[in-house]
Tab-separated table of C-alpha atoms in Angstrom:
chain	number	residue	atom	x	y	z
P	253	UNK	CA	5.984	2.756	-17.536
P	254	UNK	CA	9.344	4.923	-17.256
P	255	UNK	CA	10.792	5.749	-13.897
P	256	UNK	CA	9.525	8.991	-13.799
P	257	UNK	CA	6.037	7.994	-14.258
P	258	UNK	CA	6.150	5.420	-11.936
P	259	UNK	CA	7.765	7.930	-9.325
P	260	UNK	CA	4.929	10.084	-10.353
P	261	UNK	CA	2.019	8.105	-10.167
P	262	UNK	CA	3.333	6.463	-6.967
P	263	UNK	CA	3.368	9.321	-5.339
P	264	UNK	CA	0.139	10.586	-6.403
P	265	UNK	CA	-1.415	7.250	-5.337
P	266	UNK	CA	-0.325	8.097	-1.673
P	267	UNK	CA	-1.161	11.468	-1.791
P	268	UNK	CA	-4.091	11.730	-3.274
P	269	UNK	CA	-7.537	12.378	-1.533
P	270	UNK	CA	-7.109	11.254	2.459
P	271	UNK	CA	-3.253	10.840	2.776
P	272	UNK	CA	-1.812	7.515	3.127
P	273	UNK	CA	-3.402	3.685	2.437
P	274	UNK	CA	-5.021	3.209	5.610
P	275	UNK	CA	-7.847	4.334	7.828
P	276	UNK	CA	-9.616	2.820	11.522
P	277	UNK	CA	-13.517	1.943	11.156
P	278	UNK	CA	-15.783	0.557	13.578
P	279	UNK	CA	-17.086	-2.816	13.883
P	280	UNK	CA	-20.322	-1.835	16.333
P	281	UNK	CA	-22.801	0.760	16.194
P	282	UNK	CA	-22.528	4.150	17.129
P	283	UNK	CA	-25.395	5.936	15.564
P	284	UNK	CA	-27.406	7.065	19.130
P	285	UNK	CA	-26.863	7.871	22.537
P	286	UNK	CA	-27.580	4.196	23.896
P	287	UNK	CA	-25.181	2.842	21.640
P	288	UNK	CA	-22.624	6.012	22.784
P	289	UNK	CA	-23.537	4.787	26.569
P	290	UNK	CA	-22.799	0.684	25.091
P	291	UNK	CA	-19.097	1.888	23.304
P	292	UNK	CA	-17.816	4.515	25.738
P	293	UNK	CA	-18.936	5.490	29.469
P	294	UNK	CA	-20.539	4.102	31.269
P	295	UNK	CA	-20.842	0.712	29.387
P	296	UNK	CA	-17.979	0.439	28.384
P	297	UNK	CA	-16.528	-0.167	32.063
P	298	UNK	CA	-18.495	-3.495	32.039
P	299	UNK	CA	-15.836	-5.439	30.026
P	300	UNK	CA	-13.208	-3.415	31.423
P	301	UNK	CA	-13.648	-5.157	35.435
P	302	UNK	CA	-14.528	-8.541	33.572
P	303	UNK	CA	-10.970	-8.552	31.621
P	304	UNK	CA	-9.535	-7.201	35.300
P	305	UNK	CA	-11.005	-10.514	37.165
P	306	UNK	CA	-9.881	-12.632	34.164
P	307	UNK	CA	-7.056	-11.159	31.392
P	308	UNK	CA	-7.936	-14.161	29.099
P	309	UNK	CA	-11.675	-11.724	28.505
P	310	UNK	CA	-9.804	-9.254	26.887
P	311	UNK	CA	-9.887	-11.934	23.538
P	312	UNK	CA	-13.453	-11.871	24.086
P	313	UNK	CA	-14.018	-8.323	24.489
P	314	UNK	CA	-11.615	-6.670	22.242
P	315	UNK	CA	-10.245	-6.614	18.792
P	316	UNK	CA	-7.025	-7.906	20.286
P	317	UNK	CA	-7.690	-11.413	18.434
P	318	UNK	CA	-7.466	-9.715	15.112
P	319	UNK	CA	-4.869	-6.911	15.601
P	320	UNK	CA	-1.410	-7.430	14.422
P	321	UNK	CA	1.619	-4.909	14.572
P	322	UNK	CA	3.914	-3.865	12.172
P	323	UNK	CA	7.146	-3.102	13.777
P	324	UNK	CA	10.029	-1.517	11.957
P	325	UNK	CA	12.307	1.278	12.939
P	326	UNK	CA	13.659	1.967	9.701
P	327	UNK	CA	16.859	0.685	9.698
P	328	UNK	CA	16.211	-1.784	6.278
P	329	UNK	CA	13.816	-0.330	4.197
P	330	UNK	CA	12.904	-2.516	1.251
P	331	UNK	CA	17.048	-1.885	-0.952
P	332	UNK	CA	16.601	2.125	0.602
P	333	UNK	CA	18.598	0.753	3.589
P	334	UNK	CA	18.618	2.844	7.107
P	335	UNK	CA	16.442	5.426	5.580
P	336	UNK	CA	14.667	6.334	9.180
P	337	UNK	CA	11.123	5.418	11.284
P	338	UNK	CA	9.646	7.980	9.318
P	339	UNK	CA	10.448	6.851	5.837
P	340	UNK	CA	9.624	3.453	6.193
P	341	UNK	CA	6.090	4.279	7.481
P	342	UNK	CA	4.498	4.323	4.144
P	343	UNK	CA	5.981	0.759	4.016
P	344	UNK	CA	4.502	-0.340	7.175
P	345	UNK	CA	0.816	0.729	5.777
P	346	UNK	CA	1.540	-1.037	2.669
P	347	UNK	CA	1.637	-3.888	5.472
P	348	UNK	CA	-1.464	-3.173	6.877
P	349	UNK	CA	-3.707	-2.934	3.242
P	350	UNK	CA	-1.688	-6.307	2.466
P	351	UNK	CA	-3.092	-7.928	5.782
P	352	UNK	CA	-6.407	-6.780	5.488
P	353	UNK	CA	-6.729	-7.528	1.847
P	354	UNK	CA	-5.707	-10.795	1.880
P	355	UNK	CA	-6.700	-12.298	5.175
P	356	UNK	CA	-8.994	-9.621	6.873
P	357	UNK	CA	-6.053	-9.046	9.440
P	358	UNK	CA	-6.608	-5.336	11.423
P	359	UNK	CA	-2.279	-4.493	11.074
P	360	UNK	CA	-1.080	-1.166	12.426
P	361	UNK	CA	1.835	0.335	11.481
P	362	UNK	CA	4.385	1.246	14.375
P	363	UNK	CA	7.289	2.616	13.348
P	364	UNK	CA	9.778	3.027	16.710
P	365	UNK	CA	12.433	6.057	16.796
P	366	UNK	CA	14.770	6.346	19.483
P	367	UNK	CA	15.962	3.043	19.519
P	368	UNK	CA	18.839	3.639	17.685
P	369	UNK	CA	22.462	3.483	19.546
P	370	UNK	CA	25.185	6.647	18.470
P	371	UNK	CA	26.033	5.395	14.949
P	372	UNK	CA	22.277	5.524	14.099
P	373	UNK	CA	22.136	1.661	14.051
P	374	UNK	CA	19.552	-0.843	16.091
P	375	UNK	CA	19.950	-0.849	19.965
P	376	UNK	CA	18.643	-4.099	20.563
P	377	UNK	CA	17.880	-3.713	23.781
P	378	UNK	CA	15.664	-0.454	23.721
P	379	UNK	CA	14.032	-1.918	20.232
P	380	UNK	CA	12.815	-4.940	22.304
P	381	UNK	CA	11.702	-3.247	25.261
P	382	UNK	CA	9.524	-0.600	23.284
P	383	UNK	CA	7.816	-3.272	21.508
P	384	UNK	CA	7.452	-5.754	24.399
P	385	UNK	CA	5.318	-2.519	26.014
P	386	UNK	CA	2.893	-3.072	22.884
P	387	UNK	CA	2.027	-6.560	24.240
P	388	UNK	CA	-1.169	-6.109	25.862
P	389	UNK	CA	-2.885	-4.998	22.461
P	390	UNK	CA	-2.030	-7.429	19.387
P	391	UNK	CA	-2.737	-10.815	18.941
P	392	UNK	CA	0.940	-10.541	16.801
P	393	UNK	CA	4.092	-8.981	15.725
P	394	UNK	CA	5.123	-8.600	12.123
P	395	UNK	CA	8.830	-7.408	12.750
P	396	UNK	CA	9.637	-5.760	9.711
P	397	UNK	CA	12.937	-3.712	7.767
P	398	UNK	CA	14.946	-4.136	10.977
P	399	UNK	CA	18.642	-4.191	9.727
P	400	UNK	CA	21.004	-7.353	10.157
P	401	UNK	CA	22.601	-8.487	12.799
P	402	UNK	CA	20.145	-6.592	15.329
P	403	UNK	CA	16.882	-8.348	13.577
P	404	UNK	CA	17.970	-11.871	14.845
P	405	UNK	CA	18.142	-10.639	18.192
P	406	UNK	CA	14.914	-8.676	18.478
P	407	UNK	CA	13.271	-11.926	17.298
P	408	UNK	CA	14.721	-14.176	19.699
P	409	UNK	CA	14.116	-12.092	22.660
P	410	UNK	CA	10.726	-10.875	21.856
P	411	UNK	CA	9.476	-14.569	21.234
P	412	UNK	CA	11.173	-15.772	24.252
P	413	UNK	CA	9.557	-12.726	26.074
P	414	UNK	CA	6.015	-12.645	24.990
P	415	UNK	CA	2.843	-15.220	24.863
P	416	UNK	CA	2.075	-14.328	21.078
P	417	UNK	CA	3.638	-14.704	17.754
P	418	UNK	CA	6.444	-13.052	16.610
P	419	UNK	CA	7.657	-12.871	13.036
P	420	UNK	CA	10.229	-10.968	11.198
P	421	UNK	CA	9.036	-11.452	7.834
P	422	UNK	CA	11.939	-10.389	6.408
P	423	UNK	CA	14.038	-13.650	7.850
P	424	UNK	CA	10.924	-16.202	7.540
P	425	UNK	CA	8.555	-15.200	4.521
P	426	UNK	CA	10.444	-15.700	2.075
P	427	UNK	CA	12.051	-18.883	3.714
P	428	UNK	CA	9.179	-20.102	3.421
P	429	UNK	CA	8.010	-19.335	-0.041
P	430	UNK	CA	11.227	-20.039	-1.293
P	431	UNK	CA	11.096	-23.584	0.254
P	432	UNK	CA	7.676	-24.298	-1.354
P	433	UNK	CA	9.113	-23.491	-4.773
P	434	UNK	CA	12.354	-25.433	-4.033
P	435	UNK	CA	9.853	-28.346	-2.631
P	436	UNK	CA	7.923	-28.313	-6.238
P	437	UNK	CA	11.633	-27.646	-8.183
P	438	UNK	CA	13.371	-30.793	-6.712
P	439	UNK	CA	10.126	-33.245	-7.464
P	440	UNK	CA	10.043	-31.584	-11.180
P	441	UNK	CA	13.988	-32.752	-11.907
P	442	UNK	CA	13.818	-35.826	-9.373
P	443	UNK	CA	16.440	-34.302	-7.181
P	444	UNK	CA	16.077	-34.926	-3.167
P	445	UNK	CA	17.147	-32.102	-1.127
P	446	UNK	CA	19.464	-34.369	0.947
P	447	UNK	CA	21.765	-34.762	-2.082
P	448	UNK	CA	21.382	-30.912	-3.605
P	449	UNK	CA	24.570	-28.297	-3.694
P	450	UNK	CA	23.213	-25.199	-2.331
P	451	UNK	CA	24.557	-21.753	-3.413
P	452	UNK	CA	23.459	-18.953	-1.729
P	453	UNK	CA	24.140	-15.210	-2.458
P	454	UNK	CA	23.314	-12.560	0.207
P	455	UNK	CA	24.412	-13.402	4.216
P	456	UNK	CA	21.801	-10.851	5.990
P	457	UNK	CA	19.156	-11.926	7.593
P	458	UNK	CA	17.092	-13.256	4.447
P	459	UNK	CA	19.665	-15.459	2.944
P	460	UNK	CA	20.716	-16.308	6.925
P	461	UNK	CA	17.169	-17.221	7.648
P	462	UNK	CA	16.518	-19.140	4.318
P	463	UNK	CA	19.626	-21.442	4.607
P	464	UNK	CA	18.918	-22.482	8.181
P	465	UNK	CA	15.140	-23.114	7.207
P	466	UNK	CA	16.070	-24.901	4.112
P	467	UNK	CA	18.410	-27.134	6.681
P	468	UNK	CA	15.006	-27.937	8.741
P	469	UNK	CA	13.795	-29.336	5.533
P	470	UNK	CA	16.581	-31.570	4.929
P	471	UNK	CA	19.487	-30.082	2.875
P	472	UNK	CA	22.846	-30.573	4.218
P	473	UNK	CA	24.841	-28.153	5.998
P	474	UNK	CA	27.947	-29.262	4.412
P	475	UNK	CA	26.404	-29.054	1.049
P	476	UNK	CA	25.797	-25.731	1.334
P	477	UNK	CA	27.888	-22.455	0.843
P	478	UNK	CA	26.755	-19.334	1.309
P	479	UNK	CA	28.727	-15.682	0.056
P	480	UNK	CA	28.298	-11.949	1.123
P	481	UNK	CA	29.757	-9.076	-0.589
P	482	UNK	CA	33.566	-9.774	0.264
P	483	UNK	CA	32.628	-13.237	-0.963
P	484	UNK	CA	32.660	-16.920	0.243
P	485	UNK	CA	31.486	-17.500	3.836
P	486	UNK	CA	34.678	-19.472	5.052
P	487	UNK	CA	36.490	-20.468	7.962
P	488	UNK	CA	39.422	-18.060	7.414
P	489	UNK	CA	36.940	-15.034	7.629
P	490	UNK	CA	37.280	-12.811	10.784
P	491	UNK	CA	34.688	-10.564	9.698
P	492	UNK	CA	31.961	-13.148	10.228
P	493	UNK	CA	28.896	-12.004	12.644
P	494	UNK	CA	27.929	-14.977	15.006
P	495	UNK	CA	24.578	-15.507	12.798
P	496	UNK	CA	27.096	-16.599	9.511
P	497	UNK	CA	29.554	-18.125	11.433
P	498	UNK	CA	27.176	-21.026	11.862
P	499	UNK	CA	27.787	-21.491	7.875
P	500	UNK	CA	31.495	-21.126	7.598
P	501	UNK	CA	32.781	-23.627	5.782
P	502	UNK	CA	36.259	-24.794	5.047
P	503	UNK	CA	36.653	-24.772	1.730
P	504	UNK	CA	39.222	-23.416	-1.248
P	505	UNK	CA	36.285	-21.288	-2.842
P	506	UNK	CA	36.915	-17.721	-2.510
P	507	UNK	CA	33.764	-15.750	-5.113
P	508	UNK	CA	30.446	-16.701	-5.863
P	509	UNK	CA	32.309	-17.676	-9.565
P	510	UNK	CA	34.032	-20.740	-7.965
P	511	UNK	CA	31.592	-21.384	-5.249
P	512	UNK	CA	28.659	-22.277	-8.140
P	513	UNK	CA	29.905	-24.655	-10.445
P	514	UNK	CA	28.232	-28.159	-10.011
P	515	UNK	CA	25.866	-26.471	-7.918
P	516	UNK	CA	21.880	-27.789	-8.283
P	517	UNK	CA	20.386	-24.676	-6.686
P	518	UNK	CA	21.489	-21.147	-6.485
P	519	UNK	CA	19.288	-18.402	-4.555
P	520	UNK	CA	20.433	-15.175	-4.759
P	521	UNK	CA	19.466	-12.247	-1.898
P	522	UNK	CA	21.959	-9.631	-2.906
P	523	UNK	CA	22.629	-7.227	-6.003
P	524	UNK	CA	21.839	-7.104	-8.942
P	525	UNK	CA	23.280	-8.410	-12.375
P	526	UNK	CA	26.015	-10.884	-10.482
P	527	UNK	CA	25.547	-13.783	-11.800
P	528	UNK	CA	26.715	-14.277	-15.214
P	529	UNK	CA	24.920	-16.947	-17.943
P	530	UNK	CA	29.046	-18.715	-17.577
P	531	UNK	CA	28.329	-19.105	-13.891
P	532	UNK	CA	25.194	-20.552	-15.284
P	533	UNK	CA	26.348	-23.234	-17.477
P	534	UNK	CA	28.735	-24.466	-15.074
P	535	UNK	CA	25.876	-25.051	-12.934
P	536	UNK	CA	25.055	-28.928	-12.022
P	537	UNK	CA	22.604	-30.283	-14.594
P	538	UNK	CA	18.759	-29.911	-14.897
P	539	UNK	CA	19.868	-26.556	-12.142
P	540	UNK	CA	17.657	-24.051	-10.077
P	541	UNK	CA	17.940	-20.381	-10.243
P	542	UNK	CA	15.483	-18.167	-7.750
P	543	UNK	CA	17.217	-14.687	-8.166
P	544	UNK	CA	15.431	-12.767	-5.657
P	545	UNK	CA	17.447	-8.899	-5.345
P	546	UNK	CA	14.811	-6.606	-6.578
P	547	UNK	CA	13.640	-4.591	-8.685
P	548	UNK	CA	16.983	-6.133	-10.521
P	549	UNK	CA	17.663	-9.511	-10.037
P	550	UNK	CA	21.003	-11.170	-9.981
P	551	UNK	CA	20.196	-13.032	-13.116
P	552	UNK	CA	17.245	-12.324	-15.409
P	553	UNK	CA	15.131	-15.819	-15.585
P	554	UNK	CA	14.861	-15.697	-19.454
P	555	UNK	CA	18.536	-15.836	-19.145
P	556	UNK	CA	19.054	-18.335	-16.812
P	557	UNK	CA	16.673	-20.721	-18.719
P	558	UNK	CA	18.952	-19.661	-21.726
P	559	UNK	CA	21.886	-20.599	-19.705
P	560	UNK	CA	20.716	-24.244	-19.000
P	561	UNK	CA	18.522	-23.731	-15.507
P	562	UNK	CA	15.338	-26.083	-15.741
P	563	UNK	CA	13.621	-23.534	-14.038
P	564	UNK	CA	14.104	-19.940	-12.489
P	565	UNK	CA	12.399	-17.441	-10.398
P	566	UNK	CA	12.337	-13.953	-9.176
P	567	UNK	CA	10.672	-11.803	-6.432
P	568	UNK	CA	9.370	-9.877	-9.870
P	569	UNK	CA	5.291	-10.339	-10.910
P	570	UNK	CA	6.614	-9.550	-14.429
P	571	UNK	CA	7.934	-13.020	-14.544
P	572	UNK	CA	6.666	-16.914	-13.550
P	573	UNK	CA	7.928	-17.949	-10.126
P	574	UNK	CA	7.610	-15.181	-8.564
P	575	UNK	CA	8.842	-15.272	-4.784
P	576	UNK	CA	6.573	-12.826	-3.256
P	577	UNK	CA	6.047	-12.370	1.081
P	578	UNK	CA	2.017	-11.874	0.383
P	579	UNK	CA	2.108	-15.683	-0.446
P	580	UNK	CA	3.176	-16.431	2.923
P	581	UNK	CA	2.104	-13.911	6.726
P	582	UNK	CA	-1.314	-13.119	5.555
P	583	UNK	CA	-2.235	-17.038	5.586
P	584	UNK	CA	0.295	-17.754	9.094
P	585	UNK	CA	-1.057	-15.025	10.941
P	586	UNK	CA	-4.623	-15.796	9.419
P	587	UNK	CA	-3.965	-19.305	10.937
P	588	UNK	CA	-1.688	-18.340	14.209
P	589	UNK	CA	-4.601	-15.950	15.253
P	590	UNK	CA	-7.727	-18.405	14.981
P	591	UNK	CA	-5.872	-20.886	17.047
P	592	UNK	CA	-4.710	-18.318	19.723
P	593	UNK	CA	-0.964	-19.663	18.389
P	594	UNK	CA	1.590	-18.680	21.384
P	595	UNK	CA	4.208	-18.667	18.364
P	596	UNK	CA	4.983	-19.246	14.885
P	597	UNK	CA	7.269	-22.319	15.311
P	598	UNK	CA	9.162	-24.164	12.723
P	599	UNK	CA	6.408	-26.902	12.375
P	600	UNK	CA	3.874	-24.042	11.284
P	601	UNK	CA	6.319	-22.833	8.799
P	602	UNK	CA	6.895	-25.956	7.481
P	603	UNK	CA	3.124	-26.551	6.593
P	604	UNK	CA	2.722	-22.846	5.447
P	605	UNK	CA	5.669	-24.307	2.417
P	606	UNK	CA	3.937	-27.154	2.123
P	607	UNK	CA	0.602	-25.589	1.678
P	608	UNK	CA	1.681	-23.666	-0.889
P	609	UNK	CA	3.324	-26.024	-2.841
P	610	UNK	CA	0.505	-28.670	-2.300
P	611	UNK	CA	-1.620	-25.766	-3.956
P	612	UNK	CA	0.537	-25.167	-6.966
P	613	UNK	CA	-0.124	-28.707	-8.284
P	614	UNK	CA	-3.653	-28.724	-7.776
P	615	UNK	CA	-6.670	-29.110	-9.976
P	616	UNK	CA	-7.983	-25.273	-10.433
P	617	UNK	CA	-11.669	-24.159	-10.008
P	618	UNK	CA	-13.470	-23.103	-12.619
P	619	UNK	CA	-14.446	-20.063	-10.410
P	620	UNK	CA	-10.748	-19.729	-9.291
P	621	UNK	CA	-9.262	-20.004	-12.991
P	622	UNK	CA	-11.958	-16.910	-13.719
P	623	UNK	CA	-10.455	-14.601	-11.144
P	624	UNK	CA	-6.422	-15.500	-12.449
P	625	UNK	CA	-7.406	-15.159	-15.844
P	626	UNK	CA	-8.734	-11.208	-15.235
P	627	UNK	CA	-5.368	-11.037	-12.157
P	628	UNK	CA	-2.942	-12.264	-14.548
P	629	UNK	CA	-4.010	-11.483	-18.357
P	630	UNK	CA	-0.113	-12.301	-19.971
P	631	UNK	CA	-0.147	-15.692	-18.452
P	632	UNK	CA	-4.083	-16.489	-19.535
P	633	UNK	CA	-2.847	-15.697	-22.930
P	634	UNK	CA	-0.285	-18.453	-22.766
P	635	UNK	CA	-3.059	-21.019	-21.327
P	636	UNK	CA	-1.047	-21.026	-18.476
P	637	UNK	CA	-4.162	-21.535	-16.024
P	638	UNK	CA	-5.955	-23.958	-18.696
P	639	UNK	CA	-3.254	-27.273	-18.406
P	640	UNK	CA	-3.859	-30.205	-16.623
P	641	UNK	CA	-3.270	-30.461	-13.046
P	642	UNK	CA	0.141	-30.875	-12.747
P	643	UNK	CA	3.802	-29.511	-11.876
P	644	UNK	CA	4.996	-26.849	-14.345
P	645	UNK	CA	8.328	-25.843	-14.399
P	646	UNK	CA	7.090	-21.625	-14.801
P	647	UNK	CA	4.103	-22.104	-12.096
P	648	UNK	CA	6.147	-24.109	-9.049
P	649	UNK	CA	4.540	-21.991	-6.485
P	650	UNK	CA	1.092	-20.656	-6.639
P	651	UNK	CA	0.158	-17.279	-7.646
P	652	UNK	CA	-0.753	-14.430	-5.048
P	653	UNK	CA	-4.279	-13.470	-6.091
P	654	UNK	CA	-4.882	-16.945	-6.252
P	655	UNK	CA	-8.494	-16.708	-3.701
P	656	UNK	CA	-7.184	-20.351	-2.576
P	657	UNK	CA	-4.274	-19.483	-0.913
P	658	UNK	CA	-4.717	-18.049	2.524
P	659	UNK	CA	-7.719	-20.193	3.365
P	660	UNK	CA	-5.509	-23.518	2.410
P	661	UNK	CA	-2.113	-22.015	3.941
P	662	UNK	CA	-3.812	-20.644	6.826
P	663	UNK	CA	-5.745	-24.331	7.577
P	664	UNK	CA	-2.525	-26.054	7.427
P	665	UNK	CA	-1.080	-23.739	10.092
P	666	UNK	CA	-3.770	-24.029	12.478
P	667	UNK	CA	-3.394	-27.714	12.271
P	668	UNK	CA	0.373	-27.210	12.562
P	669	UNK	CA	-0.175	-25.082	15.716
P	670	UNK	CA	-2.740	-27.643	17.083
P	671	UNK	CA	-0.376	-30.689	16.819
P	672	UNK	CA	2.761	-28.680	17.899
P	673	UNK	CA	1.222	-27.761	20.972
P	674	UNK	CA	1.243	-24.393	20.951
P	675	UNK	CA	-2.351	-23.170	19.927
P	676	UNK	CA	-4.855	-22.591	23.147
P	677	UNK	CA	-8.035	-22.747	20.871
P	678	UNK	CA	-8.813	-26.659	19.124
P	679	UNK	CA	-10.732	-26.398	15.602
P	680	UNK	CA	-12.709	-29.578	14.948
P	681	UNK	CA	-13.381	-29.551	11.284
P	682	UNK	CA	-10.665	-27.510	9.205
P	683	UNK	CA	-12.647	-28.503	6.191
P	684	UNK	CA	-15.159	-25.812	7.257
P	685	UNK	CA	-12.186	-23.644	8.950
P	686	UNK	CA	-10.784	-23.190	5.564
P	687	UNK	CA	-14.268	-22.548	4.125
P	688	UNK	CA	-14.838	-20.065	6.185
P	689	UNK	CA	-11.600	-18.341	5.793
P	690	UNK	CA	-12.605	-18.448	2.224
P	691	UNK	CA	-15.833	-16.732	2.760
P	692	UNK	CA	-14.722	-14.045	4.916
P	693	UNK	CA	-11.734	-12.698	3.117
P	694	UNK	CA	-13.774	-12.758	-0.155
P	695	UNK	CA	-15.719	-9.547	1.355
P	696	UNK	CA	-12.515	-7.738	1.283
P	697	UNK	CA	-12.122	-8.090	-2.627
């Protein structure tokens, strides 16, 4: 498909029939007067007083359990940049269908104007006070496209602020994803992430939030060196915002050239086409490329592999590896919101990585193997779904239509929540918690 027709048929798909991806349907009956008397006056002020006596009703009598808001103001649209509230709406529904898709998550788009300051960048402060206001009606906020620096703030504040979850996907997702595939990498060449050279490419709040997550998991923060566009994150840098200051190192690299030779993993967050099959080669043996700028990706993977990687990645579905967000907040929220989380901490993000690359490795259903087969024809060609259970050096994380993954990340951060200490409802048996998760989010394919 050229450009054009993708421009064309995109826009078509949006326009077509009702506007937009999205619509609001009931989940009682309205069909007579008695059930008009049951959803609006009088009976409807019957829940109202209860949830007045006691605020904790308003889980029982509302959809607030299973609501989550999408929160941008338009300041980092997908690689558009600060393109405006209004512009990145039709991203925010693409939220929404993703949530209720996957996990049979209610999401609603809110995208916030008038929080900018006078050069049309984030005001922190009025951002998190018009979503704080939005409280009283989610179970959970997906922060999304809110530009760097500002996004680390909003985050922080809001989750110290409010009693539910609050995730800037952005930062965490692919963190998280990218960790699972790192996870399954490092077993595949017998490398421990103690000992491994990180390179990273692309300081904003993805790369930011990646290299202090991949710290959590064990990699070393003085193995790890991290560039922006005026190159090497270093200690001679006044330009630095407090957020990348943390990885300053002190070191005679000054470009991503010098900075990745001997290095055993390189993840890339930036621009496309900057990194060379040279910068490659003078990679560490047996290395790790996840080139994750899209559509364009700093390095192609056939490329890479070419160049001597043992195994590469993208956030493209036209390639294996692919390091996509749907792998990771439909299953966390599924999970945060059926144990009444009071936050996604760093112990539920850890399981949702390990979840997924626990799944990668696994024996596959004959039922499962079906539905990737018709999802993913290419790859069923190659047999890629017909091996042996086993790690694969193009499969290291699963595969998003794969009808496995929400239920199993989902279980694993319920249990996370539980043991952390931060969920206020217990689940006895997540053997039939991730069951039915399984069940109900098959009725939404």
């Amino acid at each position: 498909m050229t450009p054009e027709e993708l421009k064309n048929k995109a826009l078509e798909y949006h326009a077509s029939g009702r506007p937009g991806k999205i619509t609001v349907l009931p989940t009682k009956s309205c069909a007579s007067a008695d059930d008009l008397s049951l959803a609006y006056t009088p009976g409807v002020a019957q829940p109202c007083l209860e949830i007045k006596e006691n605020k904790e009703d308003v889980w029982k009598y509302t959809a607030r359990g299973n609501m989550v808001a999408v929160i941008s103001d338009g300041t980092a649209v997908l690689g558009l940049g600060n393109i405006g509230a209004e512009a990145g709406l039709p991203v925010m529904e693409g939220k929404a269908v993703l949530f209720k898709h996957f996990a049979d998550i209610d999401a609603v788009p809110i995208c916030l104007n008038r929080v900018a300051n006078a050069e049309g960048r984030t005001d922190t402060d009025k951002l998190i006070a018009a979503a704080a206001t939005l409280e009283p009606s989610f179970g959970g906020f997906n922060l999304e496209d809110i530009a760097s620096p500002a996004c680390f703030k909003v985050e922080r504040e809001l989750k110290k602020m409010l009693s539910i979850p609050v995730f800037h996907d952005d930062q965490h997702g692919t963190a998280i994803i990218s960790l699972a595939a790192i996870l399954n990498g490092l077993k595949a060449v017998g490398k421990k992430i103690g000992e491994c050279r990180f390179v990273v490419n692309g300081a904003g709040a993805a790369g930011l939030a990646c290299s202090k997550f991949y710290l959590t998991a064990g990699a070393k923060l003085e193995n790890m060196i991290l560039c922006d566009i005026n190159g090497v994150l270093h200690t001679g840098r006044t330009d630095l915002s407090e957020e990348q200051q943390m990885f300053a190192r002190d070191t005679p690299f000054r470009t991503l050239a010098e900075a990745i030779k001997g290095a055993d993993i390189f993840l890339g967050f930036s621009a496309p086409n900057c990194v060379t099959a040279d910068m490659v080669r003078s990679m560490n043996r047996d290395a790790i490329v996840f080139a994750m700028a899209n559509p364009t990706p700093e390095i192609f993977p056939d490329v890479a592999i070419a160049a001597g990687a043992k195994l590469a990645g993208t956030g493209r579905s036209d390639y294996p590896n692919q390091i996509n967000n749907v792998l990771g907040f439909p299953g966390i929220f599924r999970g945060a919101l059926d144990v009444r989380a009071k936050d996604i901490n760093e112990e539920m993000k850890l399981a949702a990585s390990a979840a997924l690359a626990e799944l990668a490795t696994s024996p596959i259903p004959e039922d499962v193997r079906a539905m990737l087969k018709q999802a993913y024809p290419a790859d069923a060609a190659k047999g890629m779904f017909d091996r042996a259970p086993g790690l694969y050096a193009d499969m290291v994380i699963p595969k998003p239509f794969d009808p496995r993954v929400v239920p199993h990340v989902a279980r694993m951060v319920a249990e996370a929540a539980m043991k952390s200490g931060v969920a206020q409802i217990m689940i006895d048996d997540l053997d039939a918690y991730e069951a039915e998760v399984a069940r109900r989010i098959s009725r939404n394919r």
